[in-house]
Short mmCIF file of C-alpha atoms in Angstrom, two decimals:
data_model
loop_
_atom_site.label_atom_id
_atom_site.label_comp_id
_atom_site.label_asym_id
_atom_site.label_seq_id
_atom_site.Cartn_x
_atom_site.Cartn_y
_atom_site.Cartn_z
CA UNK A 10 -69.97 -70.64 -44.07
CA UNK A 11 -68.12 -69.30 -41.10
CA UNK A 12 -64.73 -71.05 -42.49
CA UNK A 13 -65.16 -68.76 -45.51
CA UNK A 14 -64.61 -65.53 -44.63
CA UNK A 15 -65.20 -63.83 -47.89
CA UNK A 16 -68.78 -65.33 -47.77
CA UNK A 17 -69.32 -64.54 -44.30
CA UNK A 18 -68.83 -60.93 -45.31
CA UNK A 19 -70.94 -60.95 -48.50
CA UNK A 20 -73.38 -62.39 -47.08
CA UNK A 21 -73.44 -60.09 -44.09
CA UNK A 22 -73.80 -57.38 -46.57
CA UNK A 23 -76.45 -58.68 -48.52
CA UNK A 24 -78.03 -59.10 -45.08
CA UNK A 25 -77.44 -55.51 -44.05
CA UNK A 26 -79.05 -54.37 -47.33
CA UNK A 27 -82.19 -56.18 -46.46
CA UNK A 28 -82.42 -54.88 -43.03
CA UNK A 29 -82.04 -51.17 -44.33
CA UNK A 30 -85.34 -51.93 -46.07
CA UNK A 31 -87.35 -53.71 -43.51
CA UNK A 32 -86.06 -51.25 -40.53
CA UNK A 33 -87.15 -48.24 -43.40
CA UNK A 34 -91.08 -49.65 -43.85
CA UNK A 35 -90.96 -50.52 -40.45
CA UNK A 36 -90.50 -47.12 -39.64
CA UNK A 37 -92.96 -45.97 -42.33
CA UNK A 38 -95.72 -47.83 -41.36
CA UNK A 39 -95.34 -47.13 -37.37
CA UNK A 40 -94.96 -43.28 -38.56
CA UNK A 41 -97.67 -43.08 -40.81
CA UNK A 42 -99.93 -44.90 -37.54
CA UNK A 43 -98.84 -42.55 -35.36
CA UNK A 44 -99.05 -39.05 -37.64
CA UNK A 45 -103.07 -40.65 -37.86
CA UNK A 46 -103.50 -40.60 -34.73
CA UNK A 47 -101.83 -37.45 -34.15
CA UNK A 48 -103.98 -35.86 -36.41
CA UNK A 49 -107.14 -36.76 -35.07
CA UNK A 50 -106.35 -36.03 -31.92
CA UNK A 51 -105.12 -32.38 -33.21
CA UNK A 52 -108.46 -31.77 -35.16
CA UNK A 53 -110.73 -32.44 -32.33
CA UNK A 54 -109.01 -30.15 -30.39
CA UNK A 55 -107.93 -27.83 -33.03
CA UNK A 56 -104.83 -28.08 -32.16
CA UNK A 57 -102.73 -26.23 -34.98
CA UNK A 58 -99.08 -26.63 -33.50
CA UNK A 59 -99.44 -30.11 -33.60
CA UNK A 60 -101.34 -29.89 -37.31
CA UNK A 61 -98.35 -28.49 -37.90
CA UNK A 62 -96.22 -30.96 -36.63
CA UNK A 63 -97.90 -33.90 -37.68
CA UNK A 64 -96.93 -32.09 -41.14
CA UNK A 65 -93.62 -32.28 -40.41
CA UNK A 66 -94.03 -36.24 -40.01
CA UNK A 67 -95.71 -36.61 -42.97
CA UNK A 68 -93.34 -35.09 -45.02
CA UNK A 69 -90.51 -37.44 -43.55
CA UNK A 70 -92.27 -40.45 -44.60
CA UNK A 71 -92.58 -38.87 -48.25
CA UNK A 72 -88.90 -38.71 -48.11
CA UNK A 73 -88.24 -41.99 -46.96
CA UNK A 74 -90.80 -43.57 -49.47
CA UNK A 75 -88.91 -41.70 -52.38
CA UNK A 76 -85.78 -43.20 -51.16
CA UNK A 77 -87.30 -46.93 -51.94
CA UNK A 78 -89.05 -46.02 -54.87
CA UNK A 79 -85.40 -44.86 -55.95
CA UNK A 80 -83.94 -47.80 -54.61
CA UNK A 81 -86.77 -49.93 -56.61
CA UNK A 82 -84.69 -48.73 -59.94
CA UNK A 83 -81.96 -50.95 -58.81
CA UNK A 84 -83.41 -54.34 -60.38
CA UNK A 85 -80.11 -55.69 -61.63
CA UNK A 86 -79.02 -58.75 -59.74
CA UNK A 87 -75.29 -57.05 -59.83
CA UNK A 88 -76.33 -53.57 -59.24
CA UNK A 89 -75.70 -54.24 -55.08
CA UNK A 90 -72.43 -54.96 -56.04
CA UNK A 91 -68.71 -52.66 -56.26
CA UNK A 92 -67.80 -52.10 -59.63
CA UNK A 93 -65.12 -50.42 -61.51
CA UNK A 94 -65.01 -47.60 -63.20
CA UNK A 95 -62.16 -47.49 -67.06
CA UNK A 96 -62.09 -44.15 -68.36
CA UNK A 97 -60.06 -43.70 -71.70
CA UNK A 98 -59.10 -40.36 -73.44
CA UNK A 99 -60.68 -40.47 -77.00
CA UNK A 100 -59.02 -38.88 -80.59
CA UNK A 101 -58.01 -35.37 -79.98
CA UNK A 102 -54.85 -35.09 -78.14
CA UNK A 103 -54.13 -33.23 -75.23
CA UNK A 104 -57.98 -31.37 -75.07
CA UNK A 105 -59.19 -34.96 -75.05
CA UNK A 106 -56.48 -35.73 -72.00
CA UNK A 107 -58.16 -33.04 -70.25
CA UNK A 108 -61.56 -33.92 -70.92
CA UNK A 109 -61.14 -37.76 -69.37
CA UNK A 110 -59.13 -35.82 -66.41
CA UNK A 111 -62.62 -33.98 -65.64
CA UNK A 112 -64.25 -36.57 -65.91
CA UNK A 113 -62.08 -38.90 -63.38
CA UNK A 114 -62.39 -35.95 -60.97
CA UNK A 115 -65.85 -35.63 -61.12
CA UNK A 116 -66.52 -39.41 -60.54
CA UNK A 117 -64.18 -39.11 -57.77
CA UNK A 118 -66.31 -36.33 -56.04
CA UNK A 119 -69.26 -37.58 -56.64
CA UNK A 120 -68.54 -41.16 -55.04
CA UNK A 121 -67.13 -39.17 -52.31
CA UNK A 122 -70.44 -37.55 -51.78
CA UNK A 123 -72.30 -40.71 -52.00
CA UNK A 124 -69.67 -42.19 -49.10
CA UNK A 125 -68.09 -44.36 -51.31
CA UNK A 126 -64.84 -45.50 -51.11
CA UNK A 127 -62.28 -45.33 -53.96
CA UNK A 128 -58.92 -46.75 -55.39
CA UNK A 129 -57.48 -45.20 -57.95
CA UNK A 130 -55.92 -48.70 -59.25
CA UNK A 131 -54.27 -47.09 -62.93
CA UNK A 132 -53.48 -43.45 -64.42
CA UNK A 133 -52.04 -42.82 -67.26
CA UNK A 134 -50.73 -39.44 -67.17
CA UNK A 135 -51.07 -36.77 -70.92
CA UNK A 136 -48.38 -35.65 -72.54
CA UNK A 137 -49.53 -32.04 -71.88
CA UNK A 138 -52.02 -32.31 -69.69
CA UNK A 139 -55.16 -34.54 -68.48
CA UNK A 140 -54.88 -38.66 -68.78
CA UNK A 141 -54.76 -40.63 -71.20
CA UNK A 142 -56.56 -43.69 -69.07
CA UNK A 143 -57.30 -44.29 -65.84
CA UNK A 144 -58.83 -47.70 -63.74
CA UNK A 145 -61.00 -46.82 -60.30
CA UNK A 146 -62.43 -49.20 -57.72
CA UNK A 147 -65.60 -47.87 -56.08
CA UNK A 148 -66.76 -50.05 -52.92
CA UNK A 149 -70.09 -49.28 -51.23
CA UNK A 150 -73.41 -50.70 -51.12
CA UNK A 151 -75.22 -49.91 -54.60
CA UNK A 152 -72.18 -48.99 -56.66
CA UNK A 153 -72.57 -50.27 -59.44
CA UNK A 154 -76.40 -49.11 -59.84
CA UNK A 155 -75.51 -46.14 -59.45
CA UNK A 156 -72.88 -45.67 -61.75
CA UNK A 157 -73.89 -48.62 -64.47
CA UNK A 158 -75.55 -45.92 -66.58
CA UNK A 159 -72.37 -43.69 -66.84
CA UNK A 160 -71.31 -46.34 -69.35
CA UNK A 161 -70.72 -45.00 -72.78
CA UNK A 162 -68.91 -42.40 -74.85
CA UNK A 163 -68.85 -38.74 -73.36
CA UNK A 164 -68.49 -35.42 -75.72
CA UNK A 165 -67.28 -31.78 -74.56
CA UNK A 166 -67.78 -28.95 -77.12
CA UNK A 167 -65.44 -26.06 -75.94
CA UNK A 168 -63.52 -23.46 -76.83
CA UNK A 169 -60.06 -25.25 -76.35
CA UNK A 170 -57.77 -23.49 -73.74
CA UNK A 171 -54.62 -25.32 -75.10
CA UNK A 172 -55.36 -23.36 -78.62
CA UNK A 173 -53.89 -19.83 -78.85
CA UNK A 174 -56.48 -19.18 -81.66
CA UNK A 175 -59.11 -20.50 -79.09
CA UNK A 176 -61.14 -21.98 -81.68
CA UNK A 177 -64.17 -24.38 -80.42
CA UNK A 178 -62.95 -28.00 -80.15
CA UNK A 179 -65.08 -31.47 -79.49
CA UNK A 180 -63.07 -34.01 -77.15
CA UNK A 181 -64.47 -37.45 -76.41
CA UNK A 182 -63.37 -39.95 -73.76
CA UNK A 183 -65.20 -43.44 -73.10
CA UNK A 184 -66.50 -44.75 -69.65
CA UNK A 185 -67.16 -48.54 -69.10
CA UNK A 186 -68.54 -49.28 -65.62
CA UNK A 187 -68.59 -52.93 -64.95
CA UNK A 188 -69.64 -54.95 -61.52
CA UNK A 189 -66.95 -56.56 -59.23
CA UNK A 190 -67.84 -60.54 -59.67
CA UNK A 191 -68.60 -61.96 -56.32
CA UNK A 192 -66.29 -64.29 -54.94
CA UNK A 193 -69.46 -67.20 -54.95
CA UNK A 194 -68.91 -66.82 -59.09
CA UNK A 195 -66.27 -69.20 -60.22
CA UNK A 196 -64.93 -68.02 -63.55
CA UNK A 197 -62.25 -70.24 -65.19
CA UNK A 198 -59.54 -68.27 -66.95
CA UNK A 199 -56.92 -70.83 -68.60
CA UNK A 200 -53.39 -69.42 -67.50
CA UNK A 201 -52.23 -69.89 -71.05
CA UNK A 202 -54.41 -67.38 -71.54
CA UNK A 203 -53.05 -65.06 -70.15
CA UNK A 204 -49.95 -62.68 -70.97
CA UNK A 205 -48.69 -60.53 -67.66
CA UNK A 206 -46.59 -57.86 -68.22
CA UNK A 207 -44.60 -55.79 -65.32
CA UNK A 208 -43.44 -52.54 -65.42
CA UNK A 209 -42.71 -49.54 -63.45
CA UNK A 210 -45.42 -47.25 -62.75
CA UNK A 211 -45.88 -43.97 -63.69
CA UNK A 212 -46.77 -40.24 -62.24
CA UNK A 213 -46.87 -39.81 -58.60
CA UNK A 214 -47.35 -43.09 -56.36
CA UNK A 215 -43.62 -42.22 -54.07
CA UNK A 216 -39.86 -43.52 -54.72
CA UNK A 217 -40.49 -47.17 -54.15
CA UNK A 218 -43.67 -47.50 -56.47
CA UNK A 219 -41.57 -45.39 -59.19
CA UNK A 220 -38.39 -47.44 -58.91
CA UNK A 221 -39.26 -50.98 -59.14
CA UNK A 222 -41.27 -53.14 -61.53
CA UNK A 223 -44.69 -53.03 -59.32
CA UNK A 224 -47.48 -52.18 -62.11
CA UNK A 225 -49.05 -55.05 -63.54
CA UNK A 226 -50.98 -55.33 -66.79
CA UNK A 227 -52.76 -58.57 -68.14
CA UNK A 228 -54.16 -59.20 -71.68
CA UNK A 229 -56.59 -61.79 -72.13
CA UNK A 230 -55.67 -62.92 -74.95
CA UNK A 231 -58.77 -64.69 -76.56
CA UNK A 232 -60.70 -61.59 -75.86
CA UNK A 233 -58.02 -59.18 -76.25
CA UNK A 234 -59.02 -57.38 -72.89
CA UNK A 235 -56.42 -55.83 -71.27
CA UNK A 236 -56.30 -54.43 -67.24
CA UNK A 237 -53.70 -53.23 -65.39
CA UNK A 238 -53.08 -51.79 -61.55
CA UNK A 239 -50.31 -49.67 -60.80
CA UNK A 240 -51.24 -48.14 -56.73
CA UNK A 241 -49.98 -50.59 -54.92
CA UNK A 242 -46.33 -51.47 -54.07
CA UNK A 243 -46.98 -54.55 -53.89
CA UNK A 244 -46.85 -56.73 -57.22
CA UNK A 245 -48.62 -59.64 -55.76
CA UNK A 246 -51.28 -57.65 -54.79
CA UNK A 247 -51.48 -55.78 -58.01
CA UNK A 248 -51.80 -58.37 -59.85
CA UNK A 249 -54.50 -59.59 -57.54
CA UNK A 250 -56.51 -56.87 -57.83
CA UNK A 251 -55.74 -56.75 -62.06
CA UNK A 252 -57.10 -61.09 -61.87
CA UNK A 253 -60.24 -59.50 -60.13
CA UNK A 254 -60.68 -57.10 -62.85
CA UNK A 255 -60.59 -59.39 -65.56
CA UNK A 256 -62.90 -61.75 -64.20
CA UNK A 257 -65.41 -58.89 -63.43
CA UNK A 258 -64.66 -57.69 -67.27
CA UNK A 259 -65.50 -61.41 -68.55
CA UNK A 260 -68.12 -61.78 -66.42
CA UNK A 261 -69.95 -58.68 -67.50
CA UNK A 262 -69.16 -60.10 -70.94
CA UNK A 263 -71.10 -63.07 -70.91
CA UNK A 264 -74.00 -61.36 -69.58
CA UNK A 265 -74.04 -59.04 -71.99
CA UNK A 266 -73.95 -61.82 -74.59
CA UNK A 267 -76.65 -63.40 -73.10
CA UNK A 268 -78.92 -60.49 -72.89
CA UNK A 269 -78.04 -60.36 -76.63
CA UNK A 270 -79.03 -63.77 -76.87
CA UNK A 271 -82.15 -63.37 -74.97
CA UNK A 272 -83.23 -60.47 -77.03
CA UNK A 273 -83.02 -62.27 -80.67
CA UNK A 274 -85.06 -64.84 -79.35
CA UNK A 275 -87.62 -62.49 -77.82
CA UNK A 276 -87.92 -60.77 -81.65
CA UNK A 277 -87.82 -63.49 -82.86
CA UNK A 278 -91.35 -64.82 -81.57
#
């Protein structure tokens, strides 16, 4: 295992994971022992300071129960995992633009708050304003759980600030979130497959990025899915990063069929 570094690393983080939960009812069940004893110990001598305290205690093990009951929602095998986040600007023009641009920023902030980090891997920048698409990597333990729910198409009713007769407008943009496939998966993809295209990127991303053919996008062509990277100025590594998109895209593919699968067979009885 230690020849595999990839491994190694998964499976230290699958290992951390585990510890976070032991070390937490650990801690419970010594805290809960010791507010007990606290407590008796305070009502034999009326003691209301430490009452008091022992209150205190009590409420900190609430807290830290809630956090593995919320935890407990996480049943997905993949919801440990990163994931990655495809937002796409729906019909509407420019107020849709802007629409999937709030929506990219508040992702951004709130995987920022939850200590996530994030790579903006594709933008496609509006005409006007907003973007038309966008592709973000979000690494941290319980990505994907968290954000596996955001999947789906998103509506804003507003009245439109890019209409001078600021009449009320309804933008849509879609969200896909979709778990990075651990390395431990193989998934064969048949290079005939495949079509790569390179190109230069676009928006801001400095000189270099801008001037030469860096940005990657691959269709699959069976499946018709199509992913592309654009922030690094790298090309080899671009593409790297689009191969581990697809196979996370595929992968989330099958499952789903196989859920769908599942579920005819269930009604079915």
């Amino acid at each position: 295992m230690w020849n595999d570094a990839k491994r190694a690393q998964d499976l230290g983080r699958e290992k951390k994971q585990l510890d976070g939960v032991v070390t937490t009812l650990t801690g419970v069940s010594t805290s809960l022992a010791d507010a007990r004893e606290l407590f008796e110990m305070a009502r034999a001598e009326d003691d209301d300071a430490t009452l008091i305290s022992v209150e205190g205690d009590v409420a900190a093990v609430e807290k830290a129960v809630a956090g593995l009951e919320f935890r407990r929602m996480f049943h997905l095998p993949q919801d440990p995992n990163n994931c990655f986040l495809d937002i796409q600007s729906g019909s509407g023009g420019t107020e849709a633009q802007d629409w999937a641009r709030m929506l990219e920023r508040m992702y951004l902030k709130y995987c920022e708050r939850k200590g996530f980090k994030v790579e903006l891997l594709e933008e496609s920048e509006g005409e006007v304003a907003g973007i038309k698409s966008a592709a973000i990597k979000v690494t941290g333990d319980y990505a994907y759980g968290h954000l596996r729910t955001e999947t789906g198409i998103h509506r804003l009713v507003r009245k439109s600030p890019f209409d001078s007769n600021a009449r009320r407008h309804t933008s849509f943009a879609s969200v896909f979130a979709y778990p990075e496939v651990d390395e431990s998966i193989e998934i064969d993809i048949n290079p005939a497959d495949l079509r790569v295209d390179v190109f230069r990127a676009s928006g801001a991303g400095g000189q270099h990025i801008n001037k030469t053919e860096s940005a990657v996008r691959i269709t699959h062509l069976p499946t018709n899915i199509v992913v592309q990277c654009q922030n690094d100025r790298s090309q080899h590594r671009n593409k790297a990063e689009c191969m581990a998109m697809l196979k996370s895209r595929l992968y989330e593919l099958e499952m789903r069929k196989q859920n769908e699968r599942k579920e005819k067979i269930e009604e079915s009885k």
